[in-house]
Coordinates of C-alpha atoms in Angstrom, one line a residue:
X15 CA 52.2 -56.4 -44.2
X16 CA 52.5 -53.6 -42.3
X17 CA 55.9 -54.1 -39.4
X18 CA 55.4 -52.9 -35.8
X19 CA 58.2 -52.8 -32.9
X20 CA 56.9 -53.0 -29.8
X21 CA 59.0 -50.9 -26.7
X22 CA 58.0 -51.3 -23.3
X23 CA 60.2 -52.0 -20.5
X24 CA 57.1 -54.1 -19.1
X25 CA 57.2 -58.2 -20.1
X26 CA 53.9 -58.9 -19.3
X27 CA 52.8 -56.0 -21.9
X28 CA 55.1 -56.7 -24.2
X29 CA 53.6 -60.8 -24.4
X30 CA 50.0 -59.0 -24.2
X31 CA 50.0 -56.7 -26.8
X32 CA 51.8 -59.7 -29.2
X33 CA 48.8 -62.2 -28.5
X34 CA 46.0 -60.3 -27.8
X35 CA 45.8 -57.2 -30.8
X36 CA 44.8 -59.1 -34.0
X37 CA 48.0 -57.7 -36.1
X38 CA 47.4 -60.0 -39.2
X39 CA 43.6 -59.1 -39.7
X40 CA 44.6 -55.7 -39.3
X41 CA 47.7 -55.7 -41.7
X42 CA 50.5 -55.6 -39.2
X43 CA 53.3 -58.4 -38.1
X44 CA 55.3 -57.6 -35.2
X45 CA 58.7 -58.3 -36.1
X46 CA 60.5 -57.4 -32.9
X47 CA 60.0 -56.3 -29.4
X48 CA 62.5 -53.6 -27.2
X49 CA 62.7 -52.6 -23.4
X50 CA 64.2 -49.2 -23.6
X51 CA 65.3 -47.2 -26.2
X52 CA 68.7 -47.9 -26.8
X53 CA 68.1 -51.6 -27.4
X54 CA 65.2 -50.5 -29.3
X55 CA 67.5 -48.1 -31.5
X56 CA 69.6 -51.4 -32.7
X57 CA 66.6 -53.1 -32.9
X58 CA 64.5 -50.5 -35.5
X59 CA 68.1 -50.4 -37.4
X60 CA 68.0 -54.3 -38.1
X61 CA 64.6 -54.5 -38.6
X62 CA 63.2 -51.1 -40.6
X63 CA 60.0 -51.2 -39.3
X64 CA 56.6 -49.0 -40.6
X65 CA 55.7 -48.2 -37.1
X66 CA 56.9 -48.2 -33.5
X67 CA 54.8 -48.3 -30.4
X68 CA 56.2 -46.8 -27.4
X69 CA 56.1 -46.2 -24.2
X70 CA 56.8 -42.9 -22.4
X71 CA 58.4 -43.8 -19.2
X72 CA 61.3 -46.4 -19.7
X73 CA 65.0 -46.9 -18.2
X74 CA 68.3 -46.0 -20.1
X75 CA 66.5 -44.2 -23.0
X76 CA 62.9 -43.4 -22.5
X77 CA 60.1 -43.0 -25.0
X78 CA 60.7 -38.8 -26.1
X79 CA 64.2 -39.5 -26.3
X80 CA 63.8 -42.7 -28.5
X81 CA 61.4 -40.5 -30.7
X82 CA 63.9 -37.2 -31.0
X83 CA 66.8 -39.5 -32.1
X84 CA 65.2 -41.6 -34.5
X85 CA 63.6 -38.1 -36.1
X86 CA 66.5 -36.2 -36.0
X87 CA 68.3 -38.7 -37.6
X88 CA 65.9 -38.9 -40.7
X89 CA 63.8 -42.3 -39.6
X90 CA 60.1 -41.4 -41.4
X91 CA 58.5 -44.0 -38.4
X92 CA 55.0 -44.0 -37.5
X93 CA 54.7 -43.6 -33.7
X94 CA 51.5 -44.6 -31.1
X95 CA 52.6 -43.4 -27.4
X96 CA 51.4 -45.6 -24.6
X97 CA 51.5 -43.8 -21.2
X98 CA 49.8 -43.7 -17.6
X99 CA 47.5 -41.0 -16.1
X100 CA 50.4 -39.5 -14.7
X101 CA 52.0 -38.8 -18.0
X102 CA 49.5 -37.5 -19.7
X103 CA 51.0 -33.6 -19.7
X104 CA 54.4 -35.2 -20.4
X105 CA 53.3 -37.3 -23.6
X106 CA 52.2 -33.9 -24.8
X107 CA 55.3 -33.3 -25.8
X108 CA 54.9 -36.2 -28.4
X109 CA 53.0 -34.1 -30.8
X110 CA 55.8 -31.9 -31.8
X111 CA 57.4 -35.4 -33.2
X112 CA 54.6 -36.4 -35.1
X113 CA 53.2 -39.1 -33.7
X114 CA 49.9 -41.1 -35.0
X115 CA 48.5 -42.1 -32.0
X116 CA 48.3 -42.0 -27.5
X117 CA 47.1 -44.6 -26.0
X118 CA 46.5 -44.7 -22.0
X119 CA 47.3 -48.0 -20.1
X120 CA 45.9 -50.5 -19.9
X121 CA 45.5 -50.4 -23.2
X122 CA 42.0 -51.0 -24.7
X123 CA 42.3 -53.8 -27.6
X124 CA 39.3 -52.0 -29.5
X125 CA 40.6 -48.6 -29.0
X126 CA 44.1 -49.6 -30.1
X127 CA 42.8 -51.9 -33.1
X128 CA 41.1 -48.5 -34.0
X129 CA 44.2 -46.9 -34.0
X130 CA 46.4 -49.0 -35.7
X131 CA 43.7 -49.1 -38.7
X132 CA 44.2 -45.3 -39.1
X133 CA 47.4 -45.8 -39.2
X134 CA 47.5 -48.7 -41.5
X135 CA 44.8 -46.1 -43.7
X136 CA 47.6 -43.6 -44.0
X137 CA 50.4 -45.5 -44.3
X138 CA 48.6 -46.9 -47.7
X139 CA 47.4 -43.4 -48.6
X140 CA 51.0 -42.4 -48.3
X141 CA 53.0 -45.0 -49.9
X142 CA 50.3 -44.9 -53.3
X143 CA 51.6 -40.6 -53.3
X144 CA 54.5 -42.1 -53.3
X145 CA 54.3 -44.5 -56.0
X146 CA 52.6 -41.6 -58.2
X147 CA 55.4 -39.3 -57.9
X148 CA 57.7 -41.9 -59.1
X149 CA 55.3 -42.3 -62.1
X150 CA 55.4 -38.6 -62.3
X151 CA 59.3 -38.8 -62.8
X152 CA 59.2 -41.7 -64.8
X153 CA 56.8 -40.1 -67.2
X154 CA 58.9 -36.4 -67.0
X155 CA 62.3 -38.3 -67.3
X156 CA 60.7 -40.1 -70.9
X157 CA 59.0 -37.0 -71.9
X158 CA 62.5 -35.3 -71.0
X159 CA 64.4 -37.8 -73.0
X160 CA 62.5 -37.6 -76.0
X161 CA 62.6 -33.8 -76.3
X162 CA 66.7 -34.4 -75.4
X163 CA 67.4 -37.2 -78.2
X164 CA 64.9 -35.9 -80.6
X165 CA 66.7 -35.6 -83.8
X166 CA 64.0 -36.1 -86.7
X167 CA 63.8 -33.4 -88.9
X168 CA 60.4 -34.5 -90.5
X169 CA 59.0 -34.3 -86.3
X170 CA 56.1 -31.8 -86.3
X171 CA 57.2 -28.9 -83.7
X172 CA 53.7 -28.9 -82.0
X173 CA 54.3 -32.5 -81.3
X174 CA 57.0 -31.3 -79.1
X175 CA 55.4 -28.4 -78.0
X176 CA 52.9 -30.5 -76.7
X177 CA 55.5 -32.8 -75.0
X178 CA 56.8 -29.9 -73.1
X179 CA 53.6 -29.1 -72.0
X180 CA 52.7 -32.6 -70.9
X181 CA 56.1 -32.8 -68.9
X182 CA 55.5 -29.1 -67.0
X183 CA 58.6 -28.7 -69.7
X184 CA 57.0 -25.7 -71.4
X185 CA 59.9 -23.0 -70.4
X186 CA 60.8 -19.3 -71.8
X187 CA 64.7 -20.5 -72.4
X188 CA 66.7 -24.0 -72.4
X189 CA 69.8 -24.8 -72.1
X190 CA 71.9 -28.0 -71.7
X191 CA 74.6 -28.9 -69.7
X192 CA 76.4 -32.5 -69.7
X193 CA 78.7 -34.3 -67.3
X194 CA 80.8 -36.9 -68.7
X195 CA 82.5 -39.1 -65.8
X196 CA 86.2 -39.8 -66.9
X197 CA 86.1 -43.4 -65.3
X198 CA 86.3 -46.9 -66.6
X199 CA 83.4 -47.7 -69.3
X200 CA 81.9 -50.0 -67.1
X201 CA 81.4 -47.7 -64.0
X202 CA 80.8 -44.5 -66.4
X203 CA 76.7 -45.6 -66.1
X204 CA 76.4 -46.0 -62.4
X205 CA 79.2 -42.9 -62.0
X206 CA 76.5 -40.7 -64.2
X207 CA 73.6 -41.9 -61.3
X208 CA 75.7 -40.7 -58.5
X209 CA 76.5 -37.4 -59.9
X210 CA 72.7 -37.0 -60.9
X211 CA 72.1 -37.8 -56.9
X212 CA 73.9 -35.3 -55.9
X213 CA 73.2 -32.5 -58.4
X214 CA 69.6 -32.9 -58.0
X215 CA 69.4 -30.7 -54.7
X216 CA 71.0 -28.1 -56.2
X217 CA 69.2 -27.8 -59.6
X218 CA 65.8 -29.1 -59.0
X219 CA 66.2 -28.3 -55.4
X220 CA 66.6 -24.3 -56.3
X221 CA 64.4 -24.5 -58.8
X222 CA 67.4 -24.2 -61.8
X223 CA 66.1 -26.7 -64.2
X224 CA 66.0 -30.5 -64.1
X225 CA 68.3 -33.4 -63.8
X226 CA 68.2 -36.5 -65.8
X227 CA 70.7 -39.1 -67.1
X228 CA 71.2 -40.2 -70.1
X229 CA 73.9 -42.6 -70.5
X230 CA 77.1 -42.3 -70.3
X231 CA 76.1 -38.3 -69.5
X232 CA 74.4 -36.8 -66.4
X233 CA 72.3 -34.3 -68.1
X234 CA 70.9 -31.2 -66.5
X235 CA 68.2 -28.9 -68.4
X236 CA 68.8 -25.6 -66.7
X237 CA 65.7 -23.1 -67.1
X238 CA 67.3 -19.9 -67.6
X239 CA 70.8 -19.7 -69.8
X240 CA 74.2 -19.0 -68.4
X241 CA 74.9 -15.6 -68.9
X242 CA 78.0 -14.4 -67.5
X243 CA 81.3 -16.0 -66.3
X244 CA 80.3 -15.7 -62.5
X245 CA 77.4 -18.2 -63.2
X246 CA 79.7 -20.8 -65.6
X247 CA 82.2 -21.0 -62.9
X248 CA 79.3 -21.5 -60.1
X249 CA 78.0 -24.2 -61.8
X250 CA 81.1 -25.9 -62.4
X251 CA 81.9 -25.7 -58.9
X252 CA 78.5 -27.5 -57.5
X253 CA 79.2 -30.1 -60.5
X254 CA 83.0 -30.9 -59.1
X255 CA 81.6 -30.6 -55.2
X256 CA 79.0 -33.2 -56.4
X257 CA 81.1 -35.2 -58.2
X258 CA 83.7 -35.6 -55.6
X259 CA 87.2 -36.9 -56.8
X260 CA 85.6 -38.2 -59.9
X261 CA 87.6 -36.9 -62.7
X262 CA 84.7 -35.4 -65.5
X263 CA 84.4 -32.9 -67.9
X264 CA 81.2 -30.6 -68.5
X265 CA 79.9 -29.1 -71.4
X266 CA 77.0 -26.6 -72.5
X267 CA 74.9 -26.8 -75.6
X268 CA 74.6 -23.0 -75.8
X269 CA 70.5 -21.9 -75.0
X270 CA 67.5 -22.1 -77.1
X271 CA 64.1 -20.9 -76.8
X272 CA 62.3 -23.8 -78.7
X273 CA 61.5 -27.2 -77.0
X274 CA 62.3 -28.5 -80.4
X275 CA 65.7 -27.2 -80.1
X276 CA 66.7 -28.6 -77.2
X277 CA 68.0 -31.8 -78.6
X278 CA 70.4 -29.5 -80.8
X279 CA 71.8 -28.1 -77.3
X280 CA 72.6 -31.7 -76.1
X281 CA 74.2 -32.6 -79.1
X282 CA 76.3 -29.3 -79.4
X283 CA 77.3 -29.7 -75.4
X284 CA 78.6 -33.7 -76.8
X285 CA 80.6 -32.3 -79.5
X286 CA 82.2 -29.9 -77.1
X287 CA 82.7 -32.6 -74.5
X288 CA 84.0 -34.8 -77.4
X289 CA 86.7 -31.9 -77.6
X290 CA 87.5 -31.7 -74.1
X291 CA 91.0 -32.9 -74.8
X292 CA 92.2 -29.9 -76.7
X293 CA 90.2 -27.4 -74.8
X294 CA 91.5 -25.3 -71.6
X295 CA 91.4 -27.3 -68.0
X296 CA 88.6 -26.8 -65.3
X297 CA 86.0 -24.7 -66.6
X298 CA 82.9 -25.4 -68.4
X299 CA 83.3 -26.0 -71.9
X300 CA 81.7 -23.9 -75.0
X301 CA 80.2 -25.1 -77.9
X302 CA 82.6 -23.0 -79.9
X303 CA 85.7 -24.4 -79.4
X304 CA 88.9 -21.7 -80.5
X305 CA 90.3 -25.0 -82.4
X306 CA 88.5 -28.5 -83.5
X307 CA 90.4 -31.1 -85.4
X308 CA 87.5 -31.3 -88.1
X309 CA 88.8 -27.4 -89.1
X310 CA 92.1 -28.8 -89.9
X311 CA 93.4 -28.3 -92.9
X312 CA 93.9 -31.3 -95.4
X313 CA 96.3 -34.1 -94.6
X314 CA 99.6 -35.2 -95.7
X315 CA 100.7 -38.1 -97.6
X316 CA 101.3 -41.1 -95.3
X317 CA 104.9 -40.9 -96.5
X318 CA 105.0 -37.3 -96.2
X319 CA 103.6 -37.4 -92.8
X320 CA 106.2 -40.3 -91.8
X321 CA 109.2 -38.1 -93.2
X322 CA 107.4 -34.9 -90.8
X323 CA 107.2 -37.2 -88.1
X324 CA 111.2 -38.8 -88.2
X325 CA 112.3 -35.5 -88.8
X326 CA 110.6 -34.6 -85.6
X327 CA 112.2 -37.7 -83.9
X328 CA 115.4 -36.4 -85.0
X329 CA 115.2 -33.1 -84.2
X330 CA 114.2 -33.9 -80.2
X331 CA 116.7 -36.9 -79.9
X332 CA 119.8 -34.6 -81.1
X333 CA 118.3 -31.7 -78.6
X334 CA 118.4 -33.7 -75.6
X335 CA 121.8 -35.7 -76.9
X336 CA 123.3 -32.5 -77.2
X337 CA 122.1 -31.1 -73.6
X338 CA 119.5 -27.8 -75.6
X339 CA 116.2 -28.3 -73.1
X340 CA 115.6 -24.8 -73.7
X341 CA 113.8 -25.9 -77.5
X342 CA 112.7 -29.5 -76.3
X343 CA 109.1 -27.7 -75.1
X344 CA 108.9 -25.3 -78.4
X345 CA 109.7 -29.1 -80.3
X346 CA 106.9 -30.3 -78.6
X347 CA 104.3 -27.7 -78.8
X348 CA 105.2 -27.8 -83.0
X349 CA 104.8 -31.7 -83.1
X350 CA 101.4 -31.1 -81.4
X351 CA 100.5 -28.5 -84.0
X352 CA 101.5 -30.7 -86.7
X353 CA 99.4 -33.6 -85.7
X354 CA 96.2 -31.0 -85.4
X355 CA 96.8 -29.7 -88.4
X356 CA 96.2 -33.2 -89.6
X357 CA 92.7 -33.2 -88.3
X358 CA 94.1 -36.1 -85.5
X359 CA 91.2 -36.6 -82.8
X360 CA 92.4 -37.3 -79.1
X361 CA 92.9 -40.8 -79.6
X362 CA 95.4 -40.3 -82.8
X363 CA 97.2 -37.7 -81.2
X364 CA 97.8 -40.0 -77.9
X365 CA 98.9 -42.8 -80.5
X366 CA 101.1 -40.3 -82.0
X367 CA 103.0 -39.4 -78.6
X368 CA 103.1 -43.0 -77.9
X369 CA 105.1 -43.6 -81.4
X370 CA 107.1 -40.5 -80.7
X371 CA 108.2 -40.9 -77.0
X372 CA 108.8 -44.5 -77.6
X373 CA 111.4 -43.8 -80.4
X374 CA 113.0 -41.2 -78.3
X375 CA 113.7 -43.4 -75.4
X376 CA 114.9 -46.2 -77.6
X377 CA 117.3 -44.0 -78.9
X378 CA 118.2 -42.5 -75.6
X379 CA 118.8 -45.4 -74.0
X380 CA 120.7 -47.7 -77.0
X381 CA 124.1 -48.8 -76.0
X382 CA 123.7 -48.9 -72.3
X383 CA 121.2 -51.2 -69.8
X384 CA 118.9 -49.4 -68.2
X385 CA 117.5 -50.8 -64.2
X386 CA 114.6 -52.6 -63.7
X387 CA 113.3 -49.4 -61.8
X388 CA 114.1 -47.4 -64.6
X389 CA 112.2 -49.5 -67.3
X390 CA 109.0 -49.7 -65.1
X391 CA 109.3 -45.5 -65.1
X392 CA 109.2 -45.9 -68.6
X393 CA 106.6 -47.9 -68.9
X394 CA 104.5 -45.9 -66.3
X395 CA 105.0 -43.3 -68.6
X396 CA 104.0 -44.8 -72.0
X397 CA 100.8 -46.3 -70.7
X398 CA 100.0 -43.1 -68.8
X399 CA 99.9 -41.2 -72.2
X400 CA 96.7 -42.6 -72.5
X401 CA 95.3 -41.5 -69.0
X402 CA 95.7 -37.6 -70.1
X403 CA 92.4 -35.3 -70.1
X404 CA 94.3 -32.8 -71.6
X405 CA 96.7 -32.0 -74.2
X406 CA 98.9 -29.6 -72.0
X407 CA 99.0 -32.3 -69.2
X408 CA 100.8 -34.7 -71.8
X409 CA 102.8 -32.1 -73.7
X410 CA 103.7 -31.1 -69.9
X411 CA 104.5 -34.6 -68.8
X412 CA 106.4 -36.0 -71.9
X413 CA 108.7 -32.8 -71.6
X414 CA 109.5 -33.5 -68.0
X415 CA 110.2 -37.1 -68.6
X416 CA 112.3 -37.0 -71.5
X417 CA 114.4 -34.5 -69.8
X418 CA 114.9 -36.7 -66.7
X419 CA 115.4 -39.6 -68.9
X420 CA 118.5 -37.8 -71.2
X421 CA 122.1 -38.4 -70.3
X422 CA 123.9 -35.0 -69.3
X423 CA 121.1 -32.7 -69.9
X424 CA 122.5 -29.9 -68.4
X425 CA 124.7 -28.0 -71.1
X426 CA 128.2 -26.9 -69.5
X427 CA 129.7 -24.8 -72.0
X428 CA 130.9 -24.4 -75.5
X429 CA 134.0 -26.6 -74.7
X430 CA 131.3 -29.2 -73.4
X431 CA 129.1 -28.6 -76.2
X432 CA 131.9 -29.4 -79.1
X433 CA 132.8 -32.5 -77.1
X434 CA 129.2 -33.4 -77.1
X435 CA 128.8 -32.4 -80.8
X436 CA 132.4 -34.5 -81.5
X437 CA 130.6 -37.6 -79.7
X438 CA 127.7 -37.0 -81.7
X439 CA 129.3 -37.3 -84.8
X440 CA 131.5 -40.7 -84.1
X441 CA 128.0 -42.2 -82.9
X442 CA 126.2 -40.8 -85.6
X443 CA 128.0 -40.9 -89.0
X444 CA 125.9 -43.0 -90.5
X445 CA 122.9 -40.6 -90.5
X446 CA 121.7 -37.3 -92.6
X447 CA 123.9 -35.4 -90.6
X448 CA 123.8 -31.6 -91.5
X449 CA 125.6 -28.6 -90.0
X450 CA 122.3 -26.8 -90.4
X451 CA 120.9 -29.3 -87.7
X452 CA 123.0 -29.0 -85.8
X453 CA 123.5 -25.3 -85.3
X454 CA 119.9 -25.5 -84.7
X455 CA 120.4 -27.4 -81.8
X456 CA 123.3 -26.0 -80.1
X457 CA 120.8 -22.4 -81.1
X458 CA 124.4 -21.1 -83.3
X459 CA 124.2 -19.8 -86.5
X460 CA 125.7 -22.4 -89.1
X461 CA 128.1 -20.1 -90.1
X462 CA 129.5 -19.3 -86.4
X463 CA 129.3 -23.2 -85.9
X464 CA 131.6 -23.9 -89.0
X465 CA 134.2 -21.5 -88.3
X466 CA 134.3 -22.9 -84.4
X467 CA 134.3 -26.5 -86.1
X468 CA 137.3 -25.5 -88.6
X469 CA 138.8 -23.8 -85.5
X470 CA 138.9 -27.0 -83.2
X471 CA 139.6 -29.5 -85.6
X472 CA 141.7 -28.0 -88.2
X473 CA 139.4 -28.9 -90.6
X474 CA 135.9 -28.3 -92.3
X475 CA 132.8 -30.2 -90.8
X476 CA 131.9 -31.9 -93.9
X477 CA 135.6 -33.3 -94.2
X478 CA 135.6 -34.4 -90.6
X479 CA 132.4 -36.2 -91.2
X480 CA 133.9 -37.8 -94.3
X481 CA 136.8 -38.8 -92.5
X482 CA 135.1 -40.6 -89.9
X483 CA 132.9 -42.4 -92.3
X484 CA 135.8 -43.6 -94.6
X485 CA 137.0 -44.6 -91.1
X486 CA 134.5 -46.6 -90.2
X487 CA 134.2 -48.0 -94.1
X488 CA 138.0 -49.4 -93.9
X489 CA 137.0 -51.5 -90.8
X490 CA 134.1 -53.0 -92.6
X491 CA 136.0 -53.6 -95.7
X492 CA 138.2 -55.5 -93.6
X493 CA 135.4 -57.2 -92.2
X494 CA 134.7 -58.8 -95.6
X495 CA 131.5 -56.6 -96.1
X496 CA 130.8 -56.0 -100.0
X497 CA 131.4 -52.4 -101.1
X498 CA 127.8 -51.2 -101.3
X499 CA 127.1 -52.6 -98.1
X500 CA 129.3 -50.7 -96.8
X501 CA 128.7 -47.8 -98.2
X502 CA 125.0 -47.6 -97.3
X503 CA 126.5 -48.3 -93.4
X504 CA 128.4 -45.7 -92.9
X505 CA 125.9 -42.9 -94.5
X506 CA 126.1 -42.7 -98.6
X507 CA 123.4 -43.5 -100.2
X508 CA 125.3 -43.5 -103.8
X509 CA 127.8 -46.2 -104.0
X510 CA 129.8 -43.9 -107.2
X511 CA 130.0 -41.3 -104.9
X512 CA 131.3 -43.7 -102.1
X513 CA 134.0 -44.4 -104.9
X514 CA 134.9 -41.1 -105.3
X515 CA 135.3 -39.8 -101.4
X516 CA 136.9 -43.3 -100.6
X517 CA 139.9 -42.5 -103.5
X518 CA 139.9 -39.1 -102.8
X519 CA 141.1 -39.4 -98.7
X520 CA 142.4 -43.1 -99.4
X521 CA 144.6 -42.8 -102.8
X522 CA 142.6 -45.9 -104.0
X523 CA 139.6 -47.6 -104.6
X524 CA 137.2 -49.8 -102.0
X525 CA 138.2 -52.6 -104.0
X526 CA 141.5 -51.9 -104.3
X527 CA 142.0 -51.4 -100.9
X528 CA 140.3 -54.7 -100.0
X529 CA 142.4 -56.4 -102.5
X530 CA 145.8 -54.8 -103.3

């Protein structure tokens, strides 16, 4: 059925027109009834009818004005004007607004059943166009799709051909762009509609290609190829205007000049989406990337690659113990490299930093209680490492929070360094502890470090360190610890050669000195 709104400001014609006209037989229900146009503005919101009969002279809101409003705010209504004698110049104004039909009162019931059947005639004329241009999408969208996903070698190109041709697809150049939504997988499909929405006006609307969606992408098949960077950066402006505040990134396949290569655009614009993570922030990606994981050379051993990675560990730990930022970013940037070189894909990497950052903080923060405010920073921070889109955001943010995180950062000297490097020691005795490292650190050569160490302390850095660590050894002993225990604790990894250093600064054995 066909629904009709009836305005008049006049009861009687309101009731008349509602019993009188045989609406059913003609394929019409009224479903509501108006006396000016303001109420009849609510009313035609509520309702959503197919057609609206009017009258031209009303209070409040008359019948032109009622008309204007409802075009100019996009309403596609059906109108029949019903005026007096008196109006007739004035309803002439009606037919710049379209309107199906003018009707003098009193109405005739013949002459206005007449009416209403044309208007019932083109109301089913229009809404069967309208149901074969969605066909006509349908059909191009599947003819589109196949000629997008097509990836059987054995498929005869004229078969194609002849798809393209079908589909009005049948083009001098191709090439595909994709728009990956960066939102939660189960809003990425409806996400990929939207965007689709509102690129649509600008691509098919200009006559640049076509837009389709295949999921989780919004796929746009662009008719001529992108040549130049003032026409890559246009595009990827309308794609973020359309896209809104949706975080994406965009890709193109490269052009072709087959229909049977177009599927090898779509997948060449996936792999560089897939890639998006190592690749340079807002701008449309390449299909040639300067660096993909799958070029990497070979990987490490898993216990090499463990040694790599607690040497990094180590390395960034005594930099920000120490107060150094200025190699903490360098430290980062190589850790990166390393874990590309291993061929590690986005997720690995993000793992990777996760393992990393987590260690450093642990070892940061060991030996004194951090707030509750503080641990949910930290926490913000590890689960954010998954939220990056890019590499540099993560190296960026795991530098700044790390630094804000260490204890006396700020370096204040060489006397302030030594201290540091003294502390360091007592703290750290019972690991690998080199001067090598740590004139890396402190960015002095290990000679100039050694003669400033001998210089302060009297004594050579290797002696110090053995001091402290026979030190520590005596306490344990006393403790009731068994020799090789203690002399894995407090750094030696040989228990002879923990006999020898112990007798050497001691004048007697670890047993000995337990039991004299």
């Amino acid at each position: 059925m066909i629904k009709v709104v009836i305005v008049d400001d006049e009861p009687k014609l309101r009731q008349g027109l509602q019993t009188l006209i045989p609406w059913e037989s003609l394929g019409f229900t009224v479903t509501a009834t108006a006396a000016n146009g303001k109420e009849a503005l609510e009313v035609i919101q509520e309702k959503s009818p197919d057609v609206v009969i009017v009258d031209i002279r009303m209070p409040v809101m008359d019948g032109l004005q009622l008309i204007e409003h409802l075009r100019s705010d996009g309403h596609h209504l059906h109108f029949m004007i019903l005026s007096g004698y008196a109006d007739f110049e004035y309803a002439k104004q009606a037919i710049k607004y379209g309107v199906c039909g003018y009707l003098l009162k009193p109405v005739d019931i013949g002459e206005m059943s007449a009416s209403l059947k044309q208007i019932r005639e083109r109301i089913e004329e229009e809404r069967l166009q309208r149901e074969w241009r969605k066909k006509e999408v349908i059909n191009r969208d599947l003819y589109l799709h196949s000629l997008l996903v097509s990836q059987e070698k054995t498929e005869d190109p004229t078969k194609l051909r002849s798809k393209a041709i079908e589909a009005d697809l049948l083009w001098p150049h191709y090439e595909v762009v994709i728009v990956y939504p960066r939102v939660s997988e189960v809003d990425r499909s409806d996400v990929a509609y939207q965007l689709s929405n509102g690129l649509k006006a600008t691509i098919e609307g200009q006559m640049m290609g076509l837009v389709t969606v295949i999921p989780p992408y919004t796929v746009l098949l662009l008719n001529e190829p992108l040549r130049g960077r003032q026409r890559r950066e246009t595009l990827y402006n309308e794609i973020r205007n359309a896209a809104d505040k949706v975080r994406f990134a965009a890709a193109t396949g490269g052009g072709v000049t087959a229909p049977e290569d177009i599927c090898k655009s779509f997948l060449k614009a996936q792999e560089a989406v897939k890639r998006s993570f190592f690749s340079e922030k807002n701008r449309l990606l390449d299909p040639y990337p300067f660096f993909s994981p799958s070029l990497a050379s070979p990987g490490l051993s898993v216990d090499k690659a463990e040694e790599t990675m607690e040497e990094f560990i180590f390395r960034l730990y005594y930099s920000l113990e120490v107060g150094n930022q200025n190699v903490i970013l360098p430290l980062l940037n190589e850790v990166a490299a390393f874990f590309l070189q291993q061929g590690q894909d986005e997720k690995s990497i993000k793992e990777s930093f996760f393992f990393l950052s987590n260690a450093i903080i642990h070892k940061l923060t060991a030996g004194f209680c951090i707030e509750l405010k503080e641990t949910e920073e930290v926490s913000r921070f590890l689960n954010g490492i998954y939220q990056h889109d890019h590499l540099d955001d993560l190296l960026e943010e795991t530098y700044r929070f790390l630094l804000a995180l260490a204890k006396d950062s700020e370096p204040r000297g060489k006397e302030q360094e030594f201290k540091k490097m003294i502390d360091f020691i007592h703290k750290h005795y019972a690991d690998n502890l080199r001067l090598e490292a740590l004139a890396g650190l402190l960015n002095y050569s290990t000679a100039y470090l050694g003669q400033l160490f001998k210089n302060k302390t009297g004594e050579y850095f290797n002696t110090y360190l053995d001091r402290v660590r026979i030190h520590k050894a005596k306490e344990l002993l006393d403790q009731g610890m068994k020799v090789y225990e203690v002399a894995e604790s407090v750094g030696y990894t040989s228990v002879n050669y923990f006999y020898s250093k112990f007798k050497r600064y001691e004048g007697c054995s670890p047993s000995e000195y337990r039991n004299p």
